Short mmCIF file of C-alpha atoms and ligand atoms in Angstrom, two decimals:
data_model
loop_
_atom_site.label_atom_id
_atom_site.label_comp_id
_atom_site.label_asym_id
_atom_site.label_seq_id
_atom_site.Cartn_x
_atom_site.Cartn_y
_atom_site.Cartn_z
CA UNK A 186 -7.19 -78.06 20.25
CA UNK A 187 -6.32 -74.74 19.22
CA UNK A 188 -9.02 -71.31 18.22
CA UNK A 189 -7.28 -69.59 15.56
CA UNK A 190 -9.99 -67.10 14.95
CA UNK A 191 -13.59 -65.98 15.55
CA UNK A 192 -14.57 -63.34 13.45
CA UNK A 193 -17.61 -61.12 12.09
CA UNK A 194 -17.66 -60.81 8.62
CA UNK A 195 -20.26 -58.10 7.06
CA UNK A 196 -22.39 -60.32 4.01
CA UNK A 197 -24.14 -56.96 2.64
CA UNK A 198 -23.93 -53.78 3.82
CA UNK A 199 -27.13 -52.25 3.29
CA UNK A 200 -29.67 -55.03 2.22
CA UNK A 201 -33.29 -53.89 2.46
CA UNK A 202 -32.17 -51.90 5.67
CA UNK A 203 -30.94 -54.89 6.87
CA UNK A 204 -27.60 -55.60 8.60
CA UNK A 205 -26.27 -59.17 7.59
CA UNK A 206 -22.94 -60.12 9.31
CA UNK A 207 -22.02 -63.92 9.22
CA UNK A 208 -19.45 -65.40 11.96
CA UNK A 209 -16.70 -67.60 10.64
CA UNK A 210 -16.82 -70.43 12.67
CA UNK A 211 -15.45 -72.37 10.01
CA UNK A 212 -11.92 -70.67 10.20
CA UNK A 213 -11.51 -71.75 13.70
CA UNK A 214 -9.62 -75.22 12.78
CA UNK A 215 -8.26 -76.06 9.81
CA UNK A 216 -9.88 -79.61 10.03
CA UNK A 217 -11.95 -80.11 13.00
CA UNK A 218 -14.73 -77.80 11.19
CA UNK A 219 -16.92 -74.77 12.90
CA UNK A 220 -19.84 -75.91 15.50
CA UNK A 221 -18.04 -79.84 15.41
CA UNK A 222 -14.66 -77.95 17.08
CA UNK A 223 -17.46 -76.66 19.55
CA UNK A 224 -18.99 -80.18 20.45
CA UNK A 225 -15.43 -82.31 20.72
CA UNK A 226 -13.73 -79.95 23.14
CA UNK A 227 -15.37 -80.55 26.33
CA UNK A 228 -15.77 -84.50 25.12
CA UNK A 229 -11.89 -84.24 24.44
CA UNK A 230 -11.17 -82.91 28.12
CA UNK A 231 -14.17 -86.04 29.40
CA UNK A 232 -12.25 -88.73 27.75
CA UNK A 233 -9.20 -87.83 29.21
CA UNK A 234 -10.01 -86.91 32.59
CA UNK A 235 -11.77 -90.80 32.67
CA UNK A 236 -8.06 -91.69 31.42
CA UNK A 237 -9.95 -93.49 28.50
CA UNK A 238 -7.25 -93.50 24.85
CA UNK A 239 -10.06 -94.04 21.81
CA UNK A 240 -12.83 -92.53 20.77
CA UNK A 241 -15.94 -94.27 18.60
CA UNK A 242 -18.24 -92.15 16.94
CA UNK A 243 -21.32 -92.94 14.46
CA UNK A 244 -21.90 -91.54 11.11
CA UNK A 245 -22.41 -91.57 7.41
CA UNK A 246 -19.72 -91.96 4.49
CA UNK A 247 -19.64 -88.29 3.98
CA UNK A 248 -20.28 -86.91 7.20
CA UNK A 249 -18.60 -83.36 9.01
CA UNK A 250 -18.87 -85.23 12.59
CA UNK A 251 -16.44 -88.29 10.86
CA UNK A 252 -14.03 -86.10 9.58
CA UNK A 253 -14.15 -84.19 12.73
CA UNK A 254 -13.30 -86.99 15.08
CA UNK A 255 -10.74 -88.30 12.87
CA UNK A 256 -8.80 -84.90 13.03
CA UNK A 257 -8.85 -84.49 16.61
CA UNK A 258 -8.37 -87.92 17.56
CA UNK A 259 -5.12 -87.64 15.72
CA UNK A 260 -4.27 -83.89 17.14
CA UNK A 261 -5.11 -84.87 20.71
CA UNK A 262 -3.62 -88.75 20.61
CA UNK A 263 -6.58 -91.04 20.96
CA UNK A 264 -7.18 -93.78 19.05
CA UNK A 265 -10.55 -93.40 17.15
CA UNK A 266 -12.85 -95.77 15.44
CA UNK A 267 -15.76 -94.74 13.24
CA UNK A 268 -19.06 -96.96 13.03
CA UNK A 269 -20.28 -96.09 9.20
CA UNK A 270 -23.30 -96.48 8.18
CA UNK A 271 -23.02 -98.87 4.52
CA UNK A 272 -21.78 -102.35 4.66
CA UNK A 273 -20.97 -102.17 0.97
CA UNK A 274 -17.99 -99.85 1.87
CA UNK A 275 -16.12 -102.95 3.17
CA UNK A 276 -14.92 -103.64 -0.03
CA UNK A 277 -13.39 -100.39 -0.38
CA UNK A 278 -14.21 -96.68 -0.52
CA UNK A 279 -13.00 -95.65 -3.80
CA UNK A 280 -12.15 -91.85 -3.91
CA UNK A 281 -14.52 -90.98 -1.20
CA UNK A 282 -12.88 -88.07 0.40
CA UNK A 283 -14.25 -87.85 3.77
CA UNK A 284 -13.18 -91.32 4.28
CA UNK A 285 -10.11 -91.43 2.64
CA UNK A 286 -9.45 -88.22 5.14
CA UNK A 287 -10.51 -90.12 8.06
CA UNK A 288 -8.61 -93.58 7.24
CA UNK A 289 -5.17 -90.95 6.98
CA UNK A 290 -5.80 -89.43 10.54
CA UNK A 291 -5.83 -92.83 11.17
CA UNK A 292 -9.52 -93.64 12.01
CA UNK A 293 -10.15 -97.40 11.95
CA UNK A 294 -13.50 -97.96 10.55
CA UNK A 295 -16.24 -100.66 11.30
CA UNK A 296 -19.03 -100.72 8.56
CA UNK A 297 -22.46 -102.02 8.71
CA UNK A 298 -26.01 -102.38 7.29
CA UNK A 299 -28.21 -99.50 7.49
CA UNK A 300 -30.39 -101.86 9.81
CA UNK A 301 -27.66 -102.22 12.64
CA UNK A 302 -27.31 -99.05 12.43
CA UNK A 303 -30.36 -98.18 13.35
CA UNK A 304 -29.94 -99.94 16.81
CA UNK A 305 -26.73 -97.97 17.50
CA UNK A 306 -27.98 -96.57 20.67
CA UNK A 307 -29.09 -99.88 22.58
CA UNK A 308 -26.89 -101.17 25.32
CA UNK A 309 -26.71 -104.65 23.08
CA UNK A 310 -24.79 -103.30 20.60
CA UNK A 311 -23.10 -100.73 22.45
CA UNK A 312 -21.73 -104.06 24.56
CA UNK A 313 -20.85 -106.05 21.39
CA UNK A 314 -18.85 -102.75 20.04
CA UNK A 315 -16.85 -102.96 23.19
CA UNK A 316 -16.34 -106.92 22.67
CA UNK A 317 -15.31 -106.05 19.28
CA UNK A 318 -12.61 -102.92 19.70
CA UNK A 319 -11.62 -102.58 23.76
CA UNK A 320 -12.90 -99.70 26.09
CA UNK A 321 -13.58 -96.48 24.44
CA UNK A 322 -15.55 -92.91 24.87
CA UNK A 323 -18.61 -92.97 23.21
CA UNK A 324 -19.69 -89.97 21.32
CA UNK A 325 -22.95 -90.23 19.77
CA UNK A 326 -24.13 -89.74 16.08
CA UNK A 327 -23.46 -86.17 15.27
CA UNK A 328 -21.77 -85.60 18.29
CA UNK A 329 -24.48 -83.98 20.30
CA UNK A 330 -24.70 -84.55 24.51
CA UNK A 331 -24.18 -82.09 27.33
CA UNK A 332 -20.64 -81.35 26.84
CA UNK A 333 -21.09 -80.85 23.20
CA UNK A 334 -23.89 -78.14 24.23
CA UNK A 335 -21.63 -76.72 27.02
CA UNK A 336 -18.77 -76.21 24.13
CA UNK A 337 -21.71 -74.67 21.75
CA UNK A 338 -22.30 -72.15 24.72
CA UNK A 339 -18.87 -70.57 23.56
CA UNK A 340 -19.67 -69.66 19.94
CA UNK A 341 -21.39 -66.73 20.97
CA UNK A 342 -19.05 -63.74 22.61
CA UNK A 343 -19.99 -60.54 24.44
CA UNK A 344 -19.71 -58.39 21.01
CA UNK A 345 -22.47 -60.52 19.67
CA UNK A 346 -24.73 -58.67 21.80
CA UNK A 347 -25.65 -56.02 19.46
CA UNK A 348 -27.94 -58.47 17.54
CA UNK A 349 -31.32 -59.51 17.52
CA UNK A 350 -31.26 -62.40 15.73
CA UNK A 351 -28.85 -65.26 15.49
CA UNK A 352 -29.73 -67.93 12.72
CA UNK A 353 -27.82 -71.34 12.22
CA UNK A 354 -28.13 -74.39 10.45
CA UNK A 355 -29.53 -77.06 12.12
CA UNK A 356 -28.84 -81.38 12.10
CA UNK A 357 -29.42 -83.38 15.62
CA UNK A 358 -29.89 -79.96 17.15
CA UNK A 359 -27.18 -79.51 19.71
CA UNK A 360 -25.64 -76.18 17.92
CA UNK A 361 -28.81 -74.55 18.23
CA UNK A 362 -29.50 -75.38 21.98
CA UNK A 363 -25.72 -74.01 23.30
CA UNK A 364 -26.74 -71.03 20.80
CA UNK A 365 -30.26 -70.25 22.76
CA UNK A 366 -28.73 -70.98 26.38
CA UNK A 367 -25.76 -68.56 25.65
CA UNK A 368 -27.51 -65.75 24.08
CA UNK A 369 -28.95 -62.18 25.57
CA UNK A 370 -32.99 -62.10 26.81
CA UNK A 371 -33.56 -59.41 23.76
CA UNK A 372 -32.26 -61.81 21.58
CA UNK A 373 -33.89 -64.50 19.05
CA UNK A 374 -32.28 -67.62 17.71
CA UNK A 375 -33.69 -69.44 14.43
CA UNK A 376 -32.98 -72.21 13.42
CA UNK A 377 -32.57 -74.15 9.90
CA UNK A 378 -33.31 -77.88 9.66
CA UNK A 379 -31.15 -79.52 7.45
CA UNK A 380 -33.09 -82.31 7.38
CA UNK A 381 -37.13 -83.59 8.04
CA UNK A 382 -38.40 -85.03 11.27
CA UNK A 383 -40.30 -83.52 13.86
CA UNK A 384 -38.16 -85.31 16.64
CA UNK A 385 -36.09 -82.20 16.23
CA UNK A 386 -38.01 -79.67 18.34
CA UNK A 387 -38.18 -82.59 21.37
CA UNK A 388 -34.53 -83.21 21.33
CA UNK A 389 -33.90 -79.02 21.29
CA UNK A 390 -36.22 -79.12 24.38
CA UNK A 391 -33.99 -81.52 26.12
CA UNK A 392 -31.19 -79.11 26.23
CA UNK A 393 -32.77 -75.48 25.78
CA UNK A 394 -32.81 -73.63 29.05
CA UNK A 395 -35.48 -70.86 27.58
CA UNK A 396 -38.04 -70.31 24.81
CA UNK A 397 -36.35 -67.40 22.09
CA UNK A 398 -35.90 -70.11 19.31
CA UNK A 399 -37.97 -71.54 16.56
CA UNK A 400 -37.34 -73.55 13.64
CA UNK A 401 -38.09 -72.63 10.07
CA UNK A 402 -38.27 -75.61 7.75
CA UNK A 403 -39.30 -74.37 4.59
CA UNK A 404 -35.28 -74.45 3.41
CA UNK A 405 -35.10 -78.31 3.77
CA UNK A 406 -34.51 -79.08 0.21
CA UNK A 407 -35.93 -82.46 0.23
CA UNK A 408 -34.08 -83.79 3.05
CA UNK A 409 -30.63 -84.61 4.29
CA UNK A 410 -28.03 -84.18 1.62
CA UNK A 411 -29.98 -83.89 -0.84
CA UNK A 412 -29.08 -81.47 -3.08
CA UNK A 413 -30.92 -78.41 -5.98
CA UNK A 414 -29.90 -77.16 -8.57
CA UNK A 415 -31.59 -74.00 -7.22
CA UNK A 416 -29.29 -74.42 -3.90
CA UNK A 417 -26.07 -75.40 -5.67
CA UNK A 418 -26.56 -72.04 -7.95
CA UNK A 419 -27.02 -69.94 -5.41
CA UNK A 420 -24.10 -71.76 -3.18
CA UNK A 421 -21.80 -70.43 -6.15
CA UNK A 422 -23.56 -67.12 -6.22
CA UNK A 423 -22.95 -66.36 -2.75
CA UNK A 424 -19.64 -67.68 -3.34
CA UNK A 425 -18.26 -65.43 -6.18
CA UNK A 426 -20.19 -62.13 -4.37
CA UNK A 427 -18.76 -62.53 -1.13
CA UNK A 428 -15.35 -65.06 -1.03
CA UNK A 429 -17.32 -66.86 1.06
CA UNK A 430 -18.00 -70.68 0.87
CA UNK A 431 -21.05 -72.43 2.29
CA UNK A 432 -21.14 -76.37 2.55
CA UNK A 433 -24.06 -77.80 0.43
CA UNK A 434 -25.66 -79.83 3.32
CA UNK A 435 -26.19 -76.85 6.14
CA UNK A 436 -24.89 -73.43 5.94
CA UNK A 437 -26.07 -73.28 2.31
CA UNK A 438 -29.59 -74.18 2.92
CA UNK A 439 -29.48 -71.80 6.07
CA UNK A 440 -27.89 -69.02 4.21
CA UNK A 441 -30.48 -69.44 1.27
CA UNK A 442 -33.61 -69.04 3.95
CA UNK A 443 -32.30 -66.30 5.37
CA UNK A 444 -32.03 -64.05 2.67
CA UNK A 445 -35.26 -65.36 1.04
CA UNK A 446 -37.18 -64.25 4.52
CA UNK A 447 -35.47 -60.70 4.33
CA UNK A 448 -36.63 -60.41 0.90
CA UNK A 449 -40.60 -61.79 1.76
CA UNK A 450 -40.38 -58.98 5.08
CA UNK A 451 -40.12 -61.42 8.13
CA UNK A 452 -37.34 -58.99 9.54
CA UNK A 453 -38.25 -56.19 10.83
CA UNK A 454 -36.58 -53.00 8.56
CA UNK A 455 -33.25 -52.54 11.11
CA UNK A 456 -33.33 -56.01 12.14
CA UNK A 457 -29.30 -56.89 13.28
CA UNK A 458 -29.03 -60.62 11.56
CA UNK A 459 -26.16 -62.73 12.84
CA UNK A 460 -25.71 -65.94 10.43
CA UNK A 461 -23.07 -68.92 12.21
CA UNK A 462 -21.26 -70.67 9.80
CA UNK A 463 -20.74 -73.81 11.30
CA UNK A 464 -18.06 -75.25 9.00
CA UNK A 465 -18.64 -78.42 7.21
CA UNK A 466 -16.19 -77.51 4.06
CA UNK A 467 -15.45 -80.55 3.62
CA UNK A 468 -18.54 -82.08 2.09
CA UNK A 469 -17.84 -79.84 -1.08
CA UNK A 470 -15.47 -82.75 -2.48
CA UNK A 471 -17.96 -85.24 -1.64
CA UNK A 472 -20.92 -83.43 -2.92
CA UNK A 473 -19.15 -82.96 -5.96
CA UNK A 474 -18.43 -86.44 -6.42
CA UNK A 475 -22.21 -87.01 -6.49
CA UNK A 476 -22.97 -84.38 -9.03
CA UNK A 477 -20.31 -85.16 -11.57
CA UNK A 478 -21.85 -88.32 -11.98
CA UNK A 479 -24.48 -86.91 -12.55
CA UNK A 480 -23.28 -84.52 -15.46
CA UNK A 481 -24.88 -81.83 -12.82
CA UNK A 482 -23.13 -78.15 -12.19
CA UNK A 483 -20.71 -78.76 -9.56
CA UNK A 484 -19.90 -76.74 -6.55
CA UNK A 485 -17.07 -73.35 -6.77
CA UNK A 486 -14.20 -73.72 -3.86
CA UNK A 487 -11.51 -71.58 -2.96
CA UNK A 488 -8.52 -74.07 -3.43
C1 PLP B 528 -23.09 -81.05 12.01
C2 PLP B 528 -23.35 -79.73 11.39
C3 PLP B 528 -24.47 -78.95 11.71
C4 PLP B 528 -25.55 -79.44 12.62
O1 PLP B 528 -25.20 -79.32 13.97
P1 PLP B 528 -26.12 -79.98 15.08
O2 PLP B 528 -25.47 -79.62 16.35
O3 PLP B 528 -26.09 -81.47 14.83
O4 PLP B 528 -27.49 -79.45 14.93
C5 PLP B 528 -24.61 -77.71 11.13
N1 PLP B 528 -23.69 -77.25 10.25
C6 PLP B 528 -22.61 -77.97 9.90
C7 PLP B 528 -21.68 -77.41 8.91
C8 PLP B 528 -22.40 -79.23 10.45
O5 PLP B 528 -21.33 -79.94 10.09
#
């Protein structure tokens, strides 16, 4: 795996005093998107060094991590094999273009019921997926251990020191955690669940080697993937201002919070804001899917 490009891109220049700079995470890879790059490359490096050839990987029918795995699986020759959550998806996937993406890197897939996957961690089914498909590197849901944390250590640099706060998106929490044990002691990281559940501040703990962090989760929007027409508007907003896209199931929601919390004061007046896009482009096609069934405003992209 290849880094094309880190870069610091200004959002507004002078915004309530404010400076607002985002960093493009997302342009790193052209498919292995933002923070998921981050996690996979020590995990890459793992599997090889235990001369292991596939990779199996948990997630949902529109999930970043999926995608992700199925792009470098394919870049760095392993076999990979994607545990889905949705038994009905046996009998086809239709036009569902994180999947169809997947299945062309070659990703084999192995669907089932929302109730095994629920017991995807225990050793039981672990052993039976084994049984089923031959040796393979586990990664788990989301793609969050100690390696992936390690790799998230990287997305800050030694220019990045200037600022005082670094906000990101936030899903099984292992972005956040390489965030807070790579950046400076002035330095405060804050976090945006993308989704409910207070396990998230236990499993940051597990990983986070100091106390600068908190988690704001007032820009959940009803919970994972779920979507606004409030969000979606602004998405396109933010979009057609800047030339730069945000996915609708993270960077949006993050994005959204932090410029509502500039405008209601929680920044101090020269506060130096540092936003991370973490990627996950490819859920636009996906998301859009959804709405257009819905007769509901769809999402701008650039191509
Ligand atoms: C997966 C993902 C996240 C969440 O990362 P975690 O390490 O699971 O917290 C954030 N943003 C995007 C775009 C993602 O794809």
């Amino acid at each position: 795996m290849r880094i094309l490009k880190t870069l610091n891109q200004p959002v507004f220049s002078s915004f309530y005093g404010i400076s607002l700079e985002i960093k493009r995470e997302d342009l790193i890879h052209p498919f292995v998107s933002g923070n998921k790059f981050r996690k996979l490359k020590y995990n890459l490096l793992q599997t090889k060094s235990e001369d292991k050839d596939t990779l199996l990987t948990f997630g949902g029918a529109f999930s970043n991590h999926i995608a992700a795995v199925a792009a470098a699986g394919k870049e760095n020759g392993f076999r990979t094999i994607g545990v889905i959550r949705g038994e009905e998806l046996r009998n086809g996937f239709g036009d569902n273009p994180t999947l169809n993406f997947a299945s062309n890197c070659g990703m084999e897939f192995d669907f089932i019921s929302r109730e095994e996957y629920r017991k995807k961690t225990t050793q039981d089914f672990i052993l039976q997926l084994k049984k089923n498909w031959g040796d393979f590197y586990l990664i788990p849901e989301g793609g969050t251990n100690d390696l992936a944390v390690l790799g998230c250590q990287e997305i800050l640099e030694e220019s990045d020191a200037d600022f005082d706060f670094i906000c990101c998106s936030v899903g099984t929490g292992g972005t956040i955690s390489g965030l807070i044990n790579s950046s400076k002691s002035h330095q405060k990281i804050i976090g945006f669940p993308a989704l409910n559940g207070d396990f998230l501040k236990e499993e940051i703990r597990k990983f986070a080697t100091n106390e600068r962090w908190e988690l704001i989760d007032d820009y959940v929007f009803g919970g994972y993937a779920k979507h606004s027409t409030e969000l979606i508007t602004f998405i396109n907003r933010f979009f057609s201002e800047t030339s730069i896209p945000l996915d609708p199931v993270y960077t949006g929601k993050m994005v959204f919070g932090v410029i509502d919390m500039i405008r209601n004061n929680y920044f101090p007046k020269d506060a130096k804001i540092l936003m991370i896009h973490t990627g996950g482009l490819q859920g636009i096609d996906g998301m859009n899917m959804k709405l257009q069934k819905q007769h509901s405003p769809l999402l701008l992209k650039d191509v």
